[in-house]
Amino acid sequence: MLFTIPLVIYCNLYLSTPAEWLVIIGTMSLVAWMGCWRIQQSLVAIFFIIIAYFFLSMSIQSFKDNVALMAPFMGKQTVVVRIHKHKGGQSYLVKVVEPTPIKGQFWLLSTTNGSTLNPGEVWRMTVTIKPIRSSVNRGSLSQERRLLTDWVTAKAHCVELNEIVSSHLTVELIRQHCLDTLAKQIAHWKYHGMMLAVLFGDKSKVSPDIKDMFVNLGISHLLAVSGLHVGIWLFWVKCVLEHVFRAKNNAYCIAMMSTCIYACLSGFLPPIVRVVSCLLINYYYQAYIGYITWASVTWLAMSVCLLYCPFLVFDSGFSLSYLATFLIIYVTNFSPMNQSSWYVYCRLQLFFFIGLLPINLIFFGQYSLVSLLVNVVMIPWASIWLIPMTIASGLCVLMPCDQLIDATQCLFEHSWGVTMMCLSFVHQHTPRFISMFEQNTANLVIVTLVMWRLMVPGTISCPKRGVFVLLFWMFKQSGLPDDTWRMTLLDVGQGLSVVIQTSQGLIVFDTGPQTSKTSSVQTTLLPYLRYLGQSKIDLLIISHGDNDHSGGLEPLLRHMQIGEFVSGEPERLHIDYRVNPCHHGMKWDFGAVSVEVLSPMDITASQANNRSCVVRIHDGKRQVLLTGDITTSIESELVDRYQSSLRSDVVVMPHHGSYGSSSIRFIQATRPKIALASAGFMNRWNHPHPDVISRYQAFDSDVLSTTTCGMIQLQFDESGIQTQCLRHDLLFPDIYPNDG
């Protein structure tokens, strides 16, 4: 049967590509066949997918060559760059002008001197250049993937601004000026961040709590400028032109021009490129050639986008946007005749809920359980009132009339206030997530089969109840057997965060660092716990009060239930929550797994690092030692007190593998099979230190570091210890591997 062709391609590509490619290309093949159902041109569509795959492979090789050209320029350099786009905060996308060998490459530039750089300016500056490297964890978006869509080959930090060479007027400069002007005028408005998000796609002023709520409810697409926003803009502008100004002949043309202006203001994000491309292609065909189906329009638009930037296939917005478009085309073409528009609309939302599962699970590792019902209500409300009112409010602010601005502010704040109140109520009283416990080939094939059975009648001859059994099997929360437990060392950069899963509970040891803008709790730990489908931490241990171990506690306590909370330095956490002091002798049992505190023995120790909780986790056969930031003096105390019982299968290196820790005596006593280090890539402290790595290797320990592995997961079961490193360096090879 014809439907087997996409599945054959799907499985063959898996042999040479990671799981993300598998699902994206497989899903594209699926919707290709669906979109061409009646005209039986699925072979043509699938041929396009194969061509796109090879074109993508060529682009990846070209990109790797550009990355390799950067090798001689790593470190401190004086360069000339053009400011291309402001990426928020003190980050900028820049294009290299000099030196000539790497001219035309894009970098992500960061500044810390408070200087404001404007798009279009050409600067001579002194920078420190580093290769691209970001944290890699399950449930979290990879910054590497996001930077890839901008063709970014390196990161640069501005050390000194030397001189401005020239300045040019660009579309991005106009956009940034409009954004800054409006942001200044509405800074005192409640929910002003929502207006900036709807008009410009800038979510930097939206509070983290609101972002989390929108993600949890499955309506984050309303915060980002998407095809829905552009469609609403086009519809209302066209209606105003036709019914108010009576310009019926030119209404569509003028509306399209205004839509392109709105797209420029929003920054031409992938979903915007998709919808504007579709509208322009359709307009051209209708005006100059004749009839064209929306399926053909969408395929042409996607072809243009992928030819312009093949790496868009890695962008979640691009994949979700086109898949949603094909689902709309399919549902509107195959809905039963004489059905009400509400029936078609609700059926479409059901198809969205099912059809967008693969991409959502790959990019985000989770899917909102209530998104179907919330979207059924929110999309009409946003389309009819919320988004048009927000856009109109932004235009009214520019009017020189204080009374109009005051009335607009009142209307805006009340509309968003009522919306937030209703969403908060739903958010607090409903389950939130579907999460896949493992993203493996079997699960992904099942997703495809379920989609086929539910959306394409007659393609799989199995009863409907069998499909829902598969759904239940795939999305049930998988528990661990009593004799199995997992330890996950999260990749939080220069910090530490460990998650222990047992059949009887969940343990978190440290939360990683916090910066002025965000924390590893928000970017890594919470997304990972949601990925696991967890809402409660049975035991939270914060080794001591240093920021790289205790950052982001407030959002963690706000979003997760905590059973017991202990810390080596409760007084340094500065939170309004009961925290018990961690001390020698404390013990907890989680089924076959026991957790025991070995240190601190003196809770009044003056040095913060030496008050770190040292925790031993064992199941009677295997033992793990979590050490915090202890120094060699505490290591000696532990060896003296516990001697041979200190021997462990796995040790997390004290103090991230610093030179002044992990003494020979300590390593000899523990003799770990696996030594783990949690550190930032190319960190200034050179953690883990090469000498420390050599010490562990001298005792036949396998040394694994988050700098090269990303997230590290260990599973302990009857067969032994299985180790998994999450990082796949397919696109960003180590130009300068971390030496320490």
mmCIF file with all atom_site columns, N, CA and C in Angstrom, residues 170-179 198-202 225 230 256-269 271-273 276:
data_model
loop_
_atom_site.group_PDB
_atom_site.id
_atom_site.type_symbol
_atom_site.label_atom_id
_atom_site.label_alt_id
_atom_site.label_comp_id
_atom_site.label_asym_id
_atom_site.label_entity_id
_atom_site.label_seq_id
_atom_site.pdbx_PDB_ins_code
_atom_site.Cartn_x
_atom_site.Cartn_y
_atom_site.Cartn_z
_atom_site.occupancy
_atom_site.B_iso_or_equiv
_atom_site.pdbx_formal_charge
_atom_site.auth_seq_id
_atom_site.auth_comp_id
_atom_site.auth_asym_id
_atom_site.auth_atom_id
_atom_site.pdbx_PDB_model_num
ATOM 1   N N  . THR A 1 170 ? 18.340 50.041 8.454  1.00 0.00 ? 170 THR A N  1
ATOM 2   C CA . THR A 1 170 ? 17.860 48.704 8.113  1.00 0.00 ? 170 THR A CA 1
ATOM 3   C C  . THR A 1 170 ? 16.447 48.508 8.648  1.00 0.00 ? 170 THR A C  1
ATOM 4   N N  . VAL A 1 171 ? 15.772 47.500 8.110  1.00 0.00 ? 171 VAL A N  1
ATOM 5   C CA . VAL A 1 171 ? 14.432 47.163 8.597  1.00 0.00 ? 171 VAL A CA 1
ATOM 6   C C  . VAL A 1 171 ? 14.483 46.799 10.074 1.00 0.00 ? 171 VAL A C  1
ATOM 7   N N  . GLU A 1 172 ? 15.517 46.071 10.474 1.00 0.00 ? 172 GLU A N  1
ATOM 8   C CA . GLU A 1 172 ? 15.643 45.662 11.870 1.00 0.00 ? 172 GLU A CA 1
ATOM 9   C C  . GLU A 1 172 ? 15.838 46.866 12.787 1.00 0.00 ? 172 GLU A C  1
ATOM 10  N N  . LEU A 1 173 ? 16.544 47.902 12.307 1.00 0.00 ? 173 LEU A N  1
ATOM 11  C CA . LEU A 1 173 ? 16.717 49.124 13.101 1.00 0.00 ? 173 LEU A CA 1
ATOM 12  C C  . LEU A 1 173 ? 15.379 49.823 13.302 1.00 0.00 ? 173 LEU A C  1
ATOM 13  N N  . ILE A 1 174 ? 14.567 49.891 12.246 1.00 0.00 ? 174 ILE A N  1
ATOM 14  C CA . ILE A 1 174 ? 13.237 50.500 12.365 1.00 0.00 ? 174 ILE A CA 1
ATOM 15  C C  . ILE A 1 174 ? 12.386 49.710 13.345 1.00 0.00 ? 174 ILE A C  1
ATOM 16  N N  . ARG A 1 175 ? 12.436 48.383 13.232 1.00 0.00 ? 175 ARG A N  1
ATOM 17  C CA . ARG A 1 175 ? 11.677 47.536 14.160 1.00 0.00 ? 175 ARG A CA 1
ATOM 18  C C  . ARG A 1 175 ? 12.107 47.780 15.597 1.00 0.00 ? 175 ARG A C  1
ATOM 19  N N  . GLN A 1 176 ? 13.419 47.815 15.832 1.00 0.00 ? 176 GLN A N  1
ATOM 20  C CA . GLN A 1 176 ? 13.925 48.012 17.189 1.00 0.00 ? 176 GLN A CA 1
ATOM 21  C C  . GLN A 1 176 ? 13.530 49.375 17.733 1.00 0.00 ? 176 GLN A C  1
ATOM 22  N N  . HIS A 1 177 ? 13.544 50.397 16.882 1.00 0.00 ? 177 HIS A N  1
ATOM 23  C CA . HIS A 1 177 ? 13.142 51.739 17.322 1.00 0.00 ? 177 HIS A CA 1
ATOM 24  C C  . HIS A 1 177 ? 11.661 51.760 17.705 1.00 0.00 ? 177 HIS A C  1
ATOM 25  N N  . CYS A 1 178 ? 10.816 51.136 16.893 1.00 0.00 ? 178 CYS A N  1
ATOM 26  C CA . CYS A 1 178 ? 9.377  51.070 17.205 1.00 0.00 ? 178 CYS A CA 1
ATOM 27  C C  . CYS A 1 178 ? 9.143  50.310 18.508 1.00 0.00 ? 178 CYS A C  1
ATOM 28  N N  . LEU A 1 179 ? 9.859  49.200 18.681 1.00 0.00 ? 179 LEU A N  1
ATOM 29  C CA . LEU A 1 179 ? 9.725  48.401 19.901 1.00 0.00 ? 179 LEU A CA 1
ATOM 30  C C  . LEU A 1 179 ? 10.129 49.204 21.130 1.00 0.00 ? 179 LEU A C  1
ATOM 31  N N  . VAL A 1 198 ? 2.637  40.313 21.350 1.00 0.00 ? 198 VAL A N  1
ATOM 32  C CA . VAL A 1 198 ? 1.688  40.183 20.243 1.00 0.00 ? 198 VAL A CA 1
ATOM 33  C C  . VAL A 1 198 ? 2.112  41.025 19.041 1.00 0.00 ? 198 VAL A C  1
ATOM 34  N N  . LEU A 1 199 ? 2.646  42.233 19.302 1.00 0.00 ? 199 LEU A N  1
ATOM 35  C CA . LEU A 1 199 ? 2.999  43.131 18.206 1.00 0.00 ? 199 LEU A CA 1
ATOM 36  C C  . LEU A 1 199 ? 4.383  42.854 17.625 1.00 0.00 ? 199 LEU A C  1
ATOM 37  N N  . PHE A 1 200 ? 5.347  42.543 18.486 1.00 0.00 ? 200 PHE A N  1
ATOM 38  C CA . PHE A 1 200 ? 6.733  42.440 18.031 1.00 0.00 ? 200 PHE A CA 1
ATOM 39  C C  . PHE A 1 200 ? 7.358  41.057 18.241 1.00 0.00 ? 200 PHE A C  1
ATOM 40  N N  . GLY A 1 201 ? 6.641  40.154 18.875 1.00 0.00 ? 201 GLY A N  1
ATOM 41  C CA . GLY A 1 201 ? 7.225  38.851 19.167 1.00 0.00 ? 201 GLY A CA 1
ATOM 42  C C  . GLY A 1 201 ? 8.280  38.899 20.247 1.00 0.00 ? 201 GLY A C  1
ATOM 43  N N  . ASP A 1 202 ? 8.308  39.984 21.045 1.00 0.00 ? 202 ASP A N  1
ATOM 44  C CA . ASP A 1 202 ? 9.301  40.158 22.112 1.00 0.00 ? 202 ASP A CA 1
ATOM 45  C C  . ASP A 1 202 ? 8.673  39.745 23.438 1.00 0.00 ? 202 ASP A C  1
ATOM 46  N N  . VAL A 1 225 ? 4.253  35.600 18.003 1.00 0.00 ? 225 VAL A N  1
ATOM 47  C CA . VAL A 1 225 ? 3.584  36.019 16.772 1.00 0.00 ? 225 VAL A CA 1
ATOM 48  C C  . VAL A 1 225 ? 3.591  34.834 15.808 1.00 0.00 ? 225 VAL A C  1
ATOM 49  N N  . VAL A 1 230 ? -1.087 36.801 12.190 1.00 0.00 ? 230 VAL A N  1
ATOM 50  C CA . VAL A 1 230 ? -1.039 37.392 10.853 1.00 0.00 ? 230 VAL A CA 1
ATOM 51  C C  . VAL A 1 230 ? -2.388 37.256 10.158 1.00 0.00 ? 230 VAL A C  1
ATOM 52  N N  . MET A 1 256 ? -2.532 42.972 2.145  1.00 0.00 ? 256 MET A N  1
ATOM 53  C CA . MET A 1 256 ? -1.301 42.191 2.034  1.00 0.00 ? 256 MET A CA 1
ATOM 54  C C  . MET A 1 256 ? -0.078 43.054 2.312  1.00 0.00 ? 256 MET A C  1
ATOM 55  N N  . MET A 1 257 ? -0.097 44.294 1.815  1.00 0.00 ? 257 MET A N  1
ATOM 56  C CA . MET A 1 257 ? 1.028  45.202 2.071  1.00 0.00 ? 257 MET A CA 1
ATOM 57  C C  . MET A 1 257 ? 1.155  45.486 3.564  1.00 0.00 ? 257 MET A C  1
ATOM 58  N N  . SER A 1 258 ? 0.030  45.715 4.224  1.00 0.00 ? 258 SER A N  1
ATOM 59  C CA . SER A 1 258 ? 0.070  45.979 5.667  1.00 0.00 ? 258 SER A CA 1
ATOM 60  C C  . SER A 1 258 ? 0.503  44.733 6.436  1.00 0.00 ? 258 SER A C  1
ATOM 61  N N  . THR A 1 259 ? 0.132  43.559 5.918  1.00 0.00 ? 259 THR A N  1
ATOM 62  C CA . THR A 1 259 ? 0.548  42.310 6.561  1.00 0.00 ? 259 THR A CA 1
ATOM 63  C C  . THR A 1 259 ? 2.060  42.137 6.484  1.00 0.00 ? 259 THR A C  1
ATOM 64  N N  . CYS A 1 260 ? 2.644  42.507 5.354  1.00 0.00 ? 260 CYS A N  1
ATOM 65  C CA . CYS A 1 260 ? 4.106  42.433 5.225  1.00 0.00 ? 260 CYS A CA 1
ATOM 66  C C  . CYS A 1 260 ? 4.786  43.388 6.207  1.00 0.00 ? 260 CYS A C  1
ATOM 67  N N  . ILE A 1 261 ? 4.187  44.558 6.428  1.00 0.00 ? 261 ILE A N  1
ATOM 68  C CA . ILE A 1 261 ? 4.737  45.503 7.408  1.00 0.00 ? 261 ILE A CA 1
ATOM 69  C C  . ILE A 1 261 ? 4.668  44.900 8.808  1.00 0.00 ? 261 ILE A C  1
ATOM 70  N N  . TYR A 1 262 ? 3.521  44.278 9.135  1.00 0.00 ? 262 TYR A N  1
ATOM 71  C CA . TYR A 1 262 ? 3.371  43.624 10.441 1.00 0.00 ? 262 TYR A CA 1
ATOM 72  C C  . TYR A 1 262 ? 4.392  42.500 10.599 1.00 0.00 ? 262 TYR A C  1
ATOM 73  N N  . ALA A 1 263 ? 4.632  41.753 9.513  1.00 0.00 ? 263 ALA A N  1
ATOM 74  C CA . ALA A 1 263 ? 5.622  40.672 9.558  1.00 0.00 ? 263 ALA A CA 1
ATOM 75  C C  . ALA A 1 263 ? 7.019  41.227 9.832  1.00 0.00 ? 263 ALA A C  1
ATOM 76  N N  . CYS A 1 264 ? 7.338  42.379 9.238  1.00 0.00 ? 264 CYS A N  1
ATOM 77  C CA . CYS A 1 264 ? 8.642  43.009 9.498  1.00 0.00 ? 264 CYS A CA 1
ATOM 78  C C  . CYS A 1 264 ? 8.757  43.429 10.954 1.00 0.00 ? 264 CYS A C  1
ATOM 79  N N  . LEU A 1 265 ? 7.681  43.999 11.502 1.00 0.00 ? 265 LEU A N  1
ATOM 80  C CA . LEU A 1 265 ? 7.705  44.432 12.901 1.00 0.00 ? 265 LEU A CA 1
ATOM 81  C C  . LEU A 1 265 ? 7.871  43.246 13.847 1.00 0.00 ? 265 LEU A C  1
ATOM 82  N N  . SER A 1 266 ? 7.344  42.100 13.462 1.00 0.00 ? 266 SER A N  1
ATOM 83  C CA . SER A 1 266 ? 7.419  40.918 14.329 1.00 0.00 ? 266 SER A CA 1
ATOM 84  C C  . SER A 1 266 ? 8.736  40.170 14.196 1.00 0.00 ? 266 SER A C  1
ATOM 85  N N  . GLY A 1 267 ? 9.614  40.610 13.287 1.00 0.00 ? 267 GLY A N  1
ATOM 86  C CA . GLY A 1 267 ? 10.937 40.007 13.178 1.00 0.00 ? 267 GLY A CA 1
ATOM 87  C C  . GLY A 1 267 ? 11.045 38.848 12.209 1.00 0.00 ? 267 GLY A C  1
ATOM 88  N N  . PHE A 1 268 ? 10.012 38.614 11.409 1.00 0.00 ? 268 PHE A N  1
ATOM 89  C CA . PHE A 1 268 ? 10.033 37.542 10.408 1.00 0.00 ? 268 PHE A CA 1
ATOM 90  C C  . PHE A 1 268 ? 10.478 36.212 11.002 1.00 0.00 ? 268 PHE A C  1
ATOM 91  N N  . LEU A 1 269 ? 9.775  35.777 12.034 1.00 0.00 ? 269 LEU A N  1
ATOM 92  C CA . LEU A 1 269 ? 10.022 34.468 12.618 1.00 0.00 ? 269 LEU A CA 1
ATOM 93  C C  . LEU A 1 269 ? 9.527  33.387 11.656 1.00 0.00 ? 269 LEU A C  1
ATOM 94  N N  . PRO A 1 271 ? 7.246  30.957 11.625 1.00 0.00 ? 271 PRO A N  1
ATOM 95  C CA . PRO A 1 271 ? 5.813  30.863 11.332 1.00 0.00 ? 271 PRO A CA 1
ATOM 96  C C  . PRO A 1 271 ? 5.299  32.038 10.504 1.00 0.00 ? 271 PRO A C  1
ATOM 97  N N  . ILE A 1 272 ? 5.900  33.221 10.702 1.00 0.00 ? 272 ILE A N  1
ATOM 98  C CA . ILE A 1 272 ? 5.485  34.395 9.938  1.00 0.00 ? 272 ILE A CA 1
ATOM 99  C C  . ILE A 1 272 ? 5.936  34.268 8.490  1.00 0.00 ? 272 ILE A C  1
ATOM 100 N N  . VAL A 1 273 ? 7.150  33.778 8.295  1.00 0.00 ? 273 VAL A N  1
ATOM 101 C CA . VAL A 1 273 ? 7.645  33.550 6.935  1.00 0.00 ? 273 VAL A CA 1
ATOM 102 C C  . VAL A 1 273 ? 6.726  32.582 6.207  1.00 0.00 ? 273 VAL A C  1
ATOM 103 N N  . VAL A 1 276 ? 3.203  34.396 5.407  1.00 0.00 ? 276 VAL A N  1
ATOM 104 C CA . VAL A 1 276 ? 3.355  35.458 4.410  1.00 0.00 ? 276 VAL A CA 1
ATOM 105 C C  . VAL A 1 276 ? 3.701  34.855 3.052  1.00 0.00 ? 276 VAL A C  1
#
